[in-house]
mmCIF file of C-alpha atoms and ligand atoms in Angstrom:
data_model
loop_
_atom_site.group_PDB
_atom_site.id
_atom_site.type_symbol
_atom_site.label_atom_id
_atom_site.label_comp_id
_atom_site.label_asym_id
_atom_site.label_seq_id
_atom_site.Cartn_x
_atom_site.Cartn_y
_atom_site.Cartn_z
ATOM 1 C CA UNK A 1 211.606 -14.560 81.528
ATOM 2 C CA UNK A 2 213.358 -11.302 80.330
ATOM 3 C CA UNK A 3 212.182 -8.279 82.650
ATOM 4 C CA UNK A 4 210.480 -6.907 79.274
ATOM 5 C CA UNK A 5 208.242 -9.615 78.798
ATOM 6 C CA UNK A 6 207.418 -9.719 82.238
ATOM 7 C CA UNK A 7 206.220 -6.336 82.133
ATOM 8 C CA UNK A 8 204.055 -7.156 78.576
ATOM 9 C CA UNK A 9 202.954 -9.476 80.716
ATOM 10 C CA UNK A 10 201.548 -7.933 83.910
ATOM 11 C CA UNK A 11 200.224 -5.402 81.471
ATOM 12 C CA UNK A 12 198.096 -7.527 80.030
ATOM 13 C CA UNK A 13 196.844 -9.168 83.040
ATOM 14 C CA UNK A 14 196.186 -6.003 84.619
ATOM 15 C CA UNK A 15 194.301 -4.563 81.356
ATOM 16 C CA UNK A 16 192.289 -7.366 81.447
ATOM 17 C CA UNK A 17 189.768 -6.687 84.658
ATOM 18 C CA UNK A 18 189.264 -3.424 83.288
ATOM 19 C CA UNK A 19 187.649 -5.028 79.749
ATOM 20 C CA UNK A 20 185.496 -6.994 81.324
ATOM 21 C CA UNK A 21 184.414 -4.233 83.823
ATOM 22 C CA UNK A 22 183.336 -2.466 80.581
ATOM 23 C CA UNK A 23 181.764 -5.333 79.203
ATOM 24 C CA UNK A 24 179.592 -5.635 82.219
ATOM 25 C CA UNK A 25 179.155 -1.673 81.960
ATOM 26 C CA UNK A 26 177.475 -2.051 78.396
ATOM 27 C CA UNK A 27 175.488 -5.239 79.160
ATOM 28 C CA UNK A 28 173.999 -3.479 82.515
ATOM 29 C CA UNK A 29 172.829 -0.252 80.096
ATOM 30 C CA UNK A 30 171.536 -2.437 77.467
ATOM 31 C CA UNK A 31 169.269 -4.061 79.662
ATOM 32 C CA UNK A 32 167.463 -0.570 80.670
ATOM 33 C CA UNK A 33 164.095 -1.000 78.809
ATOM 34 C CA UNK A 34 163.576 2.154 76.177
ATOM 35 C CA UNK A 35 161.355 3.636 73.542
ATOM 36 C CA UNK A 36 162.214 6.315 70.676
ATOM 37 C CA UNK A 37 159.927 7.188 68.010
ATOM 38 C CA UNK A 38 158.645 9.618 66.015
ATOM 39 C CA UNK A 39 156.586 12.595 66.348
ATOM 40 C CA UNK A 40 154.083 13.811 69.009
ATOM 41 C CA UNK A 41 152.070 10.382 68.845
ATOM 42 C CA UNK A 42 155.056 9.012 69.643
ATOM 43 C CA UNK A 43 154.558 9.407 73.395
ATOM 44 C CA UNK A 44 151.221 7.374 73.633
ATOM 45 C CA UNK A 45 153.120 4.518 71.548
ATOM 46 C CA UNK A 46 156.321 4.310 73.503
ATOM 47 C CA UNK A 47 153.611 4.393 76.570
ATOM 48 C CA UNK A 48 152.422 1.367 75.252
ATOM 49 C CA UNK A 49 155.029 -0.037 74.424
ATOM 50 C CA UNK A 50 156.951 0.564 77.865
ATOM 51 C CA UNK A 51 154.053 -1.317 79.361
ATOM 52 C CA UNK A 52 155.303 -4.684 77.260
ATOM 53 C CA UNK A 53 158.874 -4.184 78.024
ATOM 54 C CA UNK A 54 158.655 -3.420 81.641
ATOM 55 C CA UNK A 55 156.370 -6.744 82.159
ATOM 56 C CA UNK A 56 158.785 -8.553 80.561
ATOM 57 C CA UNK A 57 158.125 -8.560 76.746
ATOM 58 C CA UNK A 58 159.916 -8.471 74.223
ATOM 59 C CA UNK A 59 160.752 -5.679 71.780
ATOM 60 C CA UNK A 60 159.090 -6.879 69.078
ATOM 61 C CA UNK A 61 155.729 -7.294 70.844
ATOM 62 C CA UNK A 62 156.607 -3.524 72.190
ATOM 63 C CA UNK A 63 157.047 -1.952 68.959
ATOM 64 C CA UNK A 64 154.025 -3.962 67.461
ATOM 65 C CA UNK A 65 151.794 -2.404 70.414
ATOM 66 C CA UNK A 66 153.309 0.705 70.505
ATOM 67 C CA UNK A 67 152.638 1.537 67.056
ATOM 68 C CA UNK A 68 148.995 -0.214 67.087
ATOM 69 C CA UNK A 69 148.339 3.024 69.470
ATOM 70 C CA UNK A 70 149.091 5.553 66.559
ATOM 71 C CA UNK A 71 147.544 3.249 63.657
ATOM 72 C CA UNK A 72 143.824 2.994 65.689
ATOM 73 C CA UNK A 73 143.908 6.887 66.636
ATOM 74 C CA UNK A 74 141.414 8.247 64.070
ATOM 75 C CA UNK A 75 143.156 11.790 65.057
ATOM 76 C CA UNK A 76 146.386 11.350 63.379
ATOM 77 C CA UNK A 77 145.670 11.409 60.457
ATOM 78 C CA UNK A 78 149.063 10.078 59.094
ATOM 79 C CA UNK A 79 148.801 6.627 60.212
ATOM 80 C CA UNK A 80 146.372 3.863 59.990
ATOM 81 C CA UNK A 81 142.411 4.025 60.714
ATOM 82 C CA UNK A 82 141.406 8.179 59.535
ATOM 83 C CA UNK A 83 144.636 8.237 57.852
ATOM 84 C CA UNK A 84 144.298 10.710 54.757
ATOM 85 C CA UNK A 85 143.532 9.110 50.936
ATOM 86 C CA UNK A 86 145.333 8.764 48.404
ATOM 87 C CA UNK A 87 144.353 10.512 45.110
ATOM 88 C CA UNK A 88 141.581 8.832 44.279
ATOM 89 C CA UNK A 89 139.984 8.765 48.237
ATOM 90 C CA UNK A 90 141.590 5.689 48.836
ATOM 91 C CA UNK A 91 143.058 4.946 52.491
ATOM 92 C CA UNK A 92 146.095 2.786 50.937
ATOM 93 C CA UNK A 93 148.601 1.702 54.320
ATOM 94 C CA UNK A 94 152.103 0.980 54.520
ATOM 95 C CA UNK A 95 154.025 -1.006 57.574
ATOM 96 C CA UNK A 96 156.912 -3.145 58.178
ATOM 97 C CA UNK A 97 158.662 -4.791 61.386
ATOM 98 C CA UNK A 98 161.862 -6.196 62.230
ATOM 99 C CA UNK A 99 162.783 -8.586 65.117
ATOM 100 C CA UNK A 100 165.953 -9.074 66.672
ATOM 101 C CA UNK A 101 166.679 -11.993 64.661
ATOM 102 C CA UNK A 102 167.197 -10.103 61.737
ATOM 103 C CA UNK A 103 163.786 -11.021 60.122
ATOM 104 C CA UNK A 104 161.606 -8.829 58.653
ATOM 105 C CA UNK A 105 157.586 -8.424 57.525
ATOM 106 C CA UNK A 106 155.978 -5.342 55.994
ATOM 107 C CA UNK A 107 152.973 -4.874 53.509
ATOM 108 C CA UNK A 108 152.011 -2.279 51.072
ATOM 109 C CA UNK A 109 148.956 -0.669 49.786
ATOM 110 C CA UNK A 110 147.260 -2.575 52.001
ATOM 111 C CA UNK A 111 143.240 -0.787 52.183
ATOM 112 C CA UNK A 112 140.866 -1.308 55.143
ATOM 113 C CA UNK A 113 142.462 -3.022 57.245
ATOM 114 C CA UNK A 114 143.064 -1.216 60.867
ATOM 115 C CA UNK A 115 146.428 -2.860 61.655
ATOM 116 C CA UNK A 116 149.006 -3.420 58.750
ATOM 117 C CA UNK A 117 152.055 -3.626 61.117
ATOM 118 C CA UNK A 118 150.364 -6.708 62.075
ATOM 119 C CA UNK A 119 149.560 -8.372 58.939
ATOM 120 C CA UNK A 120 153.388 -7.441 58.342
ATOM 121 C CA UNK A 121 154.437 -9.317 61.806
ATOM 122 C CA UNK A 122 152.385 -12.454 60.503
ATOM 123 C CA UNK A 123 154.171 -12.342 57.267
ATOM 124 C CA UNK A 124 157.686 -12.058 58.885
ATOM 125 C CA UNK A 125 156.409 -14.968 61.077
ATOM 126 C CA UNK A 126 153.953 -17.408 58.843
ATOM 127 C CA UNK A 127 155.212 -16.902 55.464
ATOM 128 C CA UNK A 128 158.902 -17.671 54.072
ATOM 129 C CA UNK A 129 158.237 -13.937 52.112
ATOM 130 C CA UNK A 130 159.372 -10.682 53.447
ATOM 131 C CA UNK A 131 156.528 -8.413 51.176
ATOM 132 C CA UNK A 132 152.976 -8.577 50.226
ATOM 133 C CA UNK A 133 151.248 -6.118 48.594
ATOM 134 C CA UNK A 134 147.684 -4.417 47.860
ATOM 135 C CA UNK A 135 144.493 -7.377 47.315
ATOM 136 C CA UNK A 136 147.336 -10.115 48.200
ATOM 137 C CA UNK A 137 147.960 -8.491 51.467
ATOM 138 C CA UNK A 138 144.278 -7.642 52.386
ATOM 139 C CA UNK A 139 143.374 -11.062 51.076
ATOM 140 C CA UNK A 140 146.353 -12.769 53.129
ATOM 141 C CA UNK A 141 144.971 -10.595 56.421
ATOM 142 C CA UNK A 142 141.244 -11.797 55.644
ATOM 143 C CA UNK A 143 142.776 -15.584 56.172
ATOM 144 C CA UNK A 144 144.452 -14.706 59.298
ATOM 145 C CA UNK A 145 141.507 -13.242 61.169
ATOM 146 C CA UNK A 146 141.953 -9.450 60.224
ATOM 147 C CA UNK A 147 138.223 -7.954 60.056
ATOM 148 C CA UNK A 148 137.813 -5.632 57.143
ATOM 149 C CA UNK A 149 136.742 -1.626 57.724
ATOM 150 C CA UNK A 150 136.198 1.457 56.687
ATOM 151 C CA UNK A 151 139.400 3.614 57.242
ATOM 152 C CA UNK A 152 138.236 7.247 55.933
ATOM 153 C CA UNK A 153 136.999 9.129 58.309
ATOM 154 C CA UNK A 154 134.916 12.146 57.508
ATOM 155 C CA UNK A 155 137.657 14.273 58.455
ATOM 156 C CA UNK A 156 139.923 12.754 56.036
ATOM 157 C CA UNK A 157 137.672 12.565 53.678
ATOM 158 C CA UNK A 158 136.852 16.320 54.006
ATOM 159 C CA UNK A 159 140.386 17.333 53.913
ATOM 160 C CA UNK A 160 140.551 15.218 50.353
ATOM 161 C CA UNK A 161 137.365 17.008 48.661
ATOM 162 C CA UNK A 162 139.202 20.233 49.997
ATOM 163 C CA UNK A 163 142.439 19.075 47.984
ATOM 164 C CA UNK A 164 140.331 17.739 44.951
ATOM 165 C CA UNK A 165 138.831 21.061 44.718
ATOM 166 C CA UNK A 166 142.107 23.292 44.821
ATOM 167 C CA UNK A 167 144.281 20.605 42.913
ATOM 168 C CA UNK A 168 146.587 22.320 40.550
ATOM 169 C CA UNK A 169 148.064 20.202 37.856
ATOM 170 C CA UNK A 170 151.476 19.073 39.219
ATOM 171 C CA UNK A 171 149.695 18.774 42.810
ATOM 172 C CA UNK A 172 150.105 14.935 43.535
ATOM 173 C CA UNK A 173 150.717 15.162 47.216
ATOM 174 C CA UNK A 174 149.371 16.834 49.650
ATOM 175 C CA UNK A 175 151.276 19.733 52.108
ATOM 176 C CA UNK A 176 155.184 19.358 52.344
ATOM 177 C CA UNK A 177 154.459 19.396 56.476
ATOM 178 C CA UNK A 178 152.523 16.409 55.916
ATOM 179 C CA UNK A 179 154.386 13.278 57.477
ATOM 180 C CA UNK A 180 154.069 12.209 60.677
ATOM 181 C CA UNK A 181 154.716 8.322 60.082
ATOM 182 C CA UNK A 182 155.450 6.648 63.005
ATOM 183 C CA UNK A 183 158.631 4.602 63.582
ATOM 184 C CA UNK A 184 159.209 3.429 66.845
ATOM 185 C CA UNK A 185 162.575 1.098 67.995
ATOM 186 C CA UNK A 186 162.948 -0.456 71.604
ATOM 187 C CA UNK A 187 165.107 -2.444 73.133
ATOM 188 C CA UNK A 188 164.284 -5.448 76.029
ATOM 189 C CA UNK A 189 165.358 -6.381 79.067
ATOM 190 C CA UNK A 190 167.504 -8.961 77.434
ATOM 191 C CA UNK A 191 169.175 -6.265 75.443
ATOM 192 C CA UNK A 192 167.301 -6.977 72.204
ATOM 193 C CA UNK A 193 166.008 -4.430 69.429
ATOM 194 C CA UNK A 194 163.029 -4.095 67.337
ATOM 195 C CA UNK A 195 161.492 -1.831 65.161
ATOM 196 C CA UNK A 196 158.106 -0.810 63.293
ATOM 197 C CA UNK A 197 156.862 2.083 61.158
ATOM 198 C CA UNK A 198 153.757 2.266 59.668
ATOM 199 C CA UNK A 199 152.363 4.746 57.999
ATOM 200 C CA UNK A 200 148.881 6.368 55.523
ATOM 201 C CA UNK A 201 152.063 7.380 53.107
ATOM 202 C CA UNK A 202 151.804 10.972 51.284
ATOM 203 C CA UNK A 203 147.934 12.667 51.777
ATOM 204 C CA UNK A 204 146.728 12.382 48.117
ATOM 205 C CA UNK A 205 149.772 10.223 46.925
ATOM 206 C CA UNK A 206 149.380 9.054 43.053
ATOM 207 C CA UNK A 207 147.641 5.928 43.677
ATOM 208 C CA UNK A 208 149.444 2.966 43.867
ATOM 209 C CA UNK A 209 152.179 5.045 45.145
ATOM 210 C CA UNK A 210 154.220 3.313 47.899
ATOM 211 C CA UNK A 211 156.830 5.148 50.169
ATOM 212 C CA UNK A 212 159.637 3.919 52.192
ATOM 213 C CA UNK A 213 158.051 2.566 55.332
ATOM 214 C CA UNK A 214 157.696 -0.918 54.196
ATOM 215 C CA UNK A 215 160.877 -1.267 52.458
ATOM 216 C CA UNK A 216 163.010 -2.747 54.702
ATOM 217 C CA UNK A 217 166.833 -0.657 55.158
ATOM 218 C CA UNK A 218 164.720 2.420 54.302
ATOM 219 C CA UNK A 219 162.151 3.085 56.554
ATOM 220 C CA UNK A 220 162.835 0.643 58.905
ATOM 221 C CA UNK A 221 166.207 -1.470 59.285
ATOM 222 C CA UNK A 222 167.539 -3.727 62.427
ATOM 223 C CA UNK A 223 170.790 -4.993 62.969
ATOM 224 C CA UNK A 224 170.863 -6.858 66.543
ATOM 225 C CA UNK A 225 174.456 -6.626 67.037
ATOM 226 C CA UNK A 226 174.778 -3.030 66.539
ATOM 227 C CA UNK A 227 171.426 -0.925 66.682
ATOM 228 C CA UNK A 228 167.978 -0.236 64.627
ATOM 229 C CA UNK A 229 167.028 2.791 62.677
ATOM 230 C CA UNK A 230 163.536 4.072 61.233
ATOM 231 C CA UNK A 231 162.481 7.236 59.244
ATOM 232 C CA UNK A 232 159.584 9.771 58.366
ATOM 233 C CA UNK A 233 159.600 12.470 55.954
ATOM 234 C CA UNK A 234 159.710 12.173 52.097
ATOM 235 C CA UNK A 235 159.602 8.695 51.242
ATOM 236 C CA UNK A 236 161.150 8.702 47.609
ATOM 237 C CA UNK A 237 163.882 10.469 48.993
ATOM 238 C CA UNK A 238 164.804 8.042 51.792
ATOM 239 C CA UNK A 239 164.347 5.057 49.479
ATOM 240 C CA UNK A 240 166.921 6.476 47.048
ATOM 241 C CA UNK A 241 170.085 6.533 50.062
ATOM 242 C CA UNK A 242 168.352 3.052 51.517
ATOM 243 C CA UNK A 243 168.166 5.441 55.147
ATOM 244 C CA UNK A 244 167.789 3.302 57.756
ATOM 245 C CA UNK A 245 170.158 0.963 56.566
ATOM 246 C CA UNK A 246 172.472 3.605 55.975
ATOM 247 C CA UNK A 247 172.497 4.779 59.268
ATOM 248 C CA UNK A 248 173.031 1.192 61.065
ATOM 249 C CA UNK A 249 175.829 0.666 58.551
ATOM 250 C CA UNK A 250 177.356 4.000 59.657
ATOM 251 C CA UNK A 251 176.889 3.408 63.463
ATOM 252 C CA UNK A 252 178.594 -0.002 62.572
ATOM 253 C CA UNK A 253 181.913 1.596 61.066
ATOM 254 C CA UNK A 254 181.572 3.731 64.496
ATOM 255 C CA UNK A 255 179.377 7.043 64.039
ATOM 256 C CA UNK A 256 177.290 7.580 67.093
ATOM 257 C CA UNK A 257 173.901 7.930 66.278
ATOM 258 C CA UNK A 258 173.443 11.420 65.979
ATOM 259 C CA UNK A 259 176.222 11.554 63.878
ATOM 260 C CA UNK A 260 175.191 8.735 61.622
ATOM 261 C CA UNK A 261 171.957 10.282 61.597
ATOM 262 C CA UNK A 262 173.001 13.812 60.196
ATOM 263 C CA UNK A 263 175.700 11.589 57.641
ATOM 264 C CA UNK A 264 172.517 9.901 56.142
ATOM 265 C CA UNK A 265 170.290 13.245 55.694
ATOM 266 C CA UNK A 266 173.712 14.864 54.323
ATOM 267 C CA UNK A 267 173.903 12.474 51.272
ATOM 268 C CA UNK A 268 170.097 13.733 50.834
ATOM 269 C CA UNK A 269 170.812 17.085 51.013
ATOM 270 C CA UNK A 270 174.067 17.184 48.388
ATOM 271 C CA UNK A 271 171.822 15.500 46.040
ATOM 272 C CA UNK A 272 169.509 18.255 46.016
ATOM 273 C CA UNK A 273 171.747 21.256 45.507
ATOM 274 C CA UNK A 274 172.198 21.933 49.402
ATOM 275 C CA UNK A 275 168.675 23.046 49.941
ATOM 276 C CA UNK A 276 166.316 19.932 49.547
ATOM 277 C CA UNK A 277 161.957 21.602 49.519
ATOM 278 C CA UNK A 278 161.168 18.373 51.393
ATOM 279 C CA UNK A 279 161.555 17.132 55.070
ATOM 280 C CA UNK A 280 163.182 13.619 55.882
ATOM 281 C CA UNK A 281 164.102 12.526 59.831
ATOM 282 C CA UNK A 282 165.367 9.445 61.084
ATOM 283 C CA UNK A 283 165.765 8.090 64.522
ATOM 284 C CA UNK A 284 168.284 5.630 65.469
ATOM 285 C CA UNK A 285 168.603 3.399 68.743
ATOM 286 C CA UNK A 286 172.465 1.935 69.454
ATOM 287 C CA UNK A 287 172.786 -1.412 70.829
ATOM 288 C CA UNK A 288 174.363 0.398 74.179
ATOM 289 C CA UNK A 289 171.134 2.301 74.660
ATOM 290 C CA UNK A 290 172.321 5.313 73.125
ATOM 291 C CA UNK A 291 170.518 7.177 70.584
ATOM 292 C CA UNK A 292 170.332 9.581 67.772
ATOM 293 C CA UNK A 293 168.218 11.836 66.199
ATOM 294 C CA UNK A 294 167.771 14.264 63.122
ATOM 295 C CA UNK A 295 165.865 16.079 60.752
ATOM 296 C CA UNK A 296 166.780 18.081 57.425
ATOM 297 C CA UNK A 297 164.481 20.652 58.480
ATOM 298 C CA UNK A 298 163.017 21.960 61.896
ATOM 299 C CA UNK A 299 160.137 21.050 63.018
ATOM 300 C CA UNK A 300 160.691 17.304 64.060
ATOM 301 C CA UNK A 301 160.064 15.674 67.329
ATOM 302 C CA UNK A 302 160.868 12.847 68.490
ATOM 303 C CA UNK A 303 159.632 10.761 71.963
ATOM 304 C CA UNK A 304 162.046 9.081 74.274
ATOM 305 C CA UNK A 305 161.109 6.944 76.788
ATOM 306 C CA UNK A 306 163.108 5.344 79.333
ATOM 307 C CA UNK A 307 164.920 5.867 82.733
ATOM 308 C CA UNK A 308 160.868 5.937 83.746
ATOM 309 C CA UNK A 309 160.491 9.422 81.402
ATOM 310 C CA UNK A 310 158.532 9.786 78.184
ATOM 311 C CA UNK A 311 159.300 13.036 76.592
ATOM 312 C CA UNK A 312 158.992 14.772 73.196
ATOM 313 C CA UNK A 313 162.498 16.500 72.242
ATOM 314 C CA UNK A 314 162.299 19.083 69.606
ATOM 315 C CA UNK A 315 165.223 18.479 66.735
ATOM 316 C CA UNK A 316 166.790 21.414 65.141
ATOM 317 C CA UNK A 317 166.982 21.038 61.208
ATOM 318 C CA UNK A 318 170.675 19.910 59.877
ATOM 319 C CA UNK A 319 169.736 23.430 57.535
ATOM 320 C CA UNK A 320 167.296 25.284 58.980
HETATM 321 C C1 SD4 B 401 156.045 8.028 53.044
HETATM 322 N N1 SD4 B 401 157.582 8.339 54.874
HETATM 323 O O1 SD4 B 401 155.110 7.313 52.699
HETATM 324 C C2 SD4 B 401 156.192 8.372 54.511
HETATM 325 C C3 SD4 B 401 155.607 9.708 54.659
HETATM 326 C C4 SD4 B 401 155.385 10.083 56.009
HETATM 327 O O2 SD4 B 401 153.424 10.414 57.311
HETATM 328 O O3 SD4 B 401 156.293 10.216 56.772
HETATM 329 N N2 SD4 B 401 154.037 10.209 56.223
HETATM 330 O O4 SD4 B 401 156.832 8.537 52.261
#
């Protein structure tokens, strides 16, 4: 053997300890249990869902809790049970949920009943569809054992008389600062991501209206192998740039999460002249624990839970 080659050689044997010291490095974070999600809600969800992982669970039984939490809070009234109507004083609900596996539920104007982000786990799980929609989704729950309820609280329903009363014309939706959908993403102590996001959808949407938390790759999207994303804000908006999948696909060809975060609100805000009237945030959750977070506008929190923390971080706008 030429001295070159034995020098290639030893090089490569000596690199080699060093990969799989760094291999080791990533699989010891990725098995720290964690919870990020949106908004000031958030915290009580990724409490709940901290509970699951630290016993144990999985991340797709802690997202599905976690976000239960927001959806059965009469109080937030963005999300599930007291969530505000749609035009016509209709609580109409959006959720979906993806598992590690790469599969996928969600429903969609889905009225009175408490818990769509599980009706959209037991599509993902008992159907061979990824989607059901308005009766067929209530009716579909109704098989499976979901009771059916009243979902407008007086609160909400006040808040809708109030908008019915001072509607103007073009008025479909209610207050721009009116989103507080929750998506929440965790990863196990196996190293596995999940996400949910379920939301009430605009206040005093057009009804029939459906945003982008049950599409999947827009307000929701999981990709095992390299991270999960989910998003709140102006549905339409995040639909059009398919967020969530957008911002996997970006961490993929190597943006860290807060970078492929801003990237995905950017293409938003070019399409709208620079200065976009609406708000749109997305969290995102790397398969190495790190994660990512950012809004078009201020105002958006986020909650982070791990390292035995839970704590709401305050995101500056990407323009204001
Ligand atoms: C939607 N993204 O339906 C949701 C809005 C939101 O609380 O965030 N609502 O467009």
């Amino acid at each position: 053997m030429e001295r070159r080659d034995f020098i290639k050689t030893g090089l490569v044997t000596a690199a080699a300890p060093t990969l799989i010291l760094a291999d080791i490095e990533t699989i010891k974070r990725s098995r720290k249990p964690m919870a990020i999600s949106t908004w000031n809600h958030g915290i009580n969800a990724n409490e709940e869902a901290m509970k699951v992982l630290l016993s144990e669970g999985s991340a797709l039984d802690a997202v599905e809790a976690g976000v239960k939490i927001s959806e059965a809070d009469p109080a937030i009234q963005s999300v599930g049970f007291g969530g505000r109507p749609d035009g016509d004083g209709h609580v109409t609900l959006d959720a979906s949920i993806m598992d590690s596996k790469g599969n996928a539920g969600s429903v969609a104007y889905l009225q009175n009943i408490k818990h769509p982000v599980s009706v959209a786990r037991k599509v993902m799980e008992e159907t061979d569809h990824v989607m059901l929609v308005g009766n067929g989704a209530k009716n579909f729950a109704i098989s499976h054992g979901f009771k059916e309820e009243n979902l407008l609280t007086e609160e909400s329903r006040t808040s809708w008389l109030k908008w019915k009363k001072n509607r103007r014309k073009k008025d479909d939706f209610g207050p721009n600062d009116d989103h507080d959908t929750i998506s929440l993403l965790a990863q196990d102590l196996e190293g596995n991501i999940a996400g949910a996001c379920t939301t009430s959808g605009l206040a005093f949407k057009i009804p029939g209206r459906v945003g982008d938390s049950p599409i999947i790759g827009a307000g929701l999207y999981v990709d095992n192998e390299i991270g999960a994303a989910g998003a709140t804000g102006r549905g339409e908006e995040v639909i059009k740039v398919a967020g969530s999948f957008l911002v996997v696909e970006l961490m993929r060809q190597g943006y860290t999460p807060q970078d492929a975060c801003k990237e995905a609100l950017g293409r938003t805000v070019s399409r709208h002249d620079g200065n976009p009237k609406f708000q749109i945030a997305y969290i995102a959750l790397r398969k190495d624990g790190a994660i990512g977070a950012a809004a078009i506008r201020k105002g958006f929190k986020y909650a982070l839970s791990s390292d035995n923390q839970n704590k709401l971080y305050s995101v500056k706008g990407i323009i204001n």
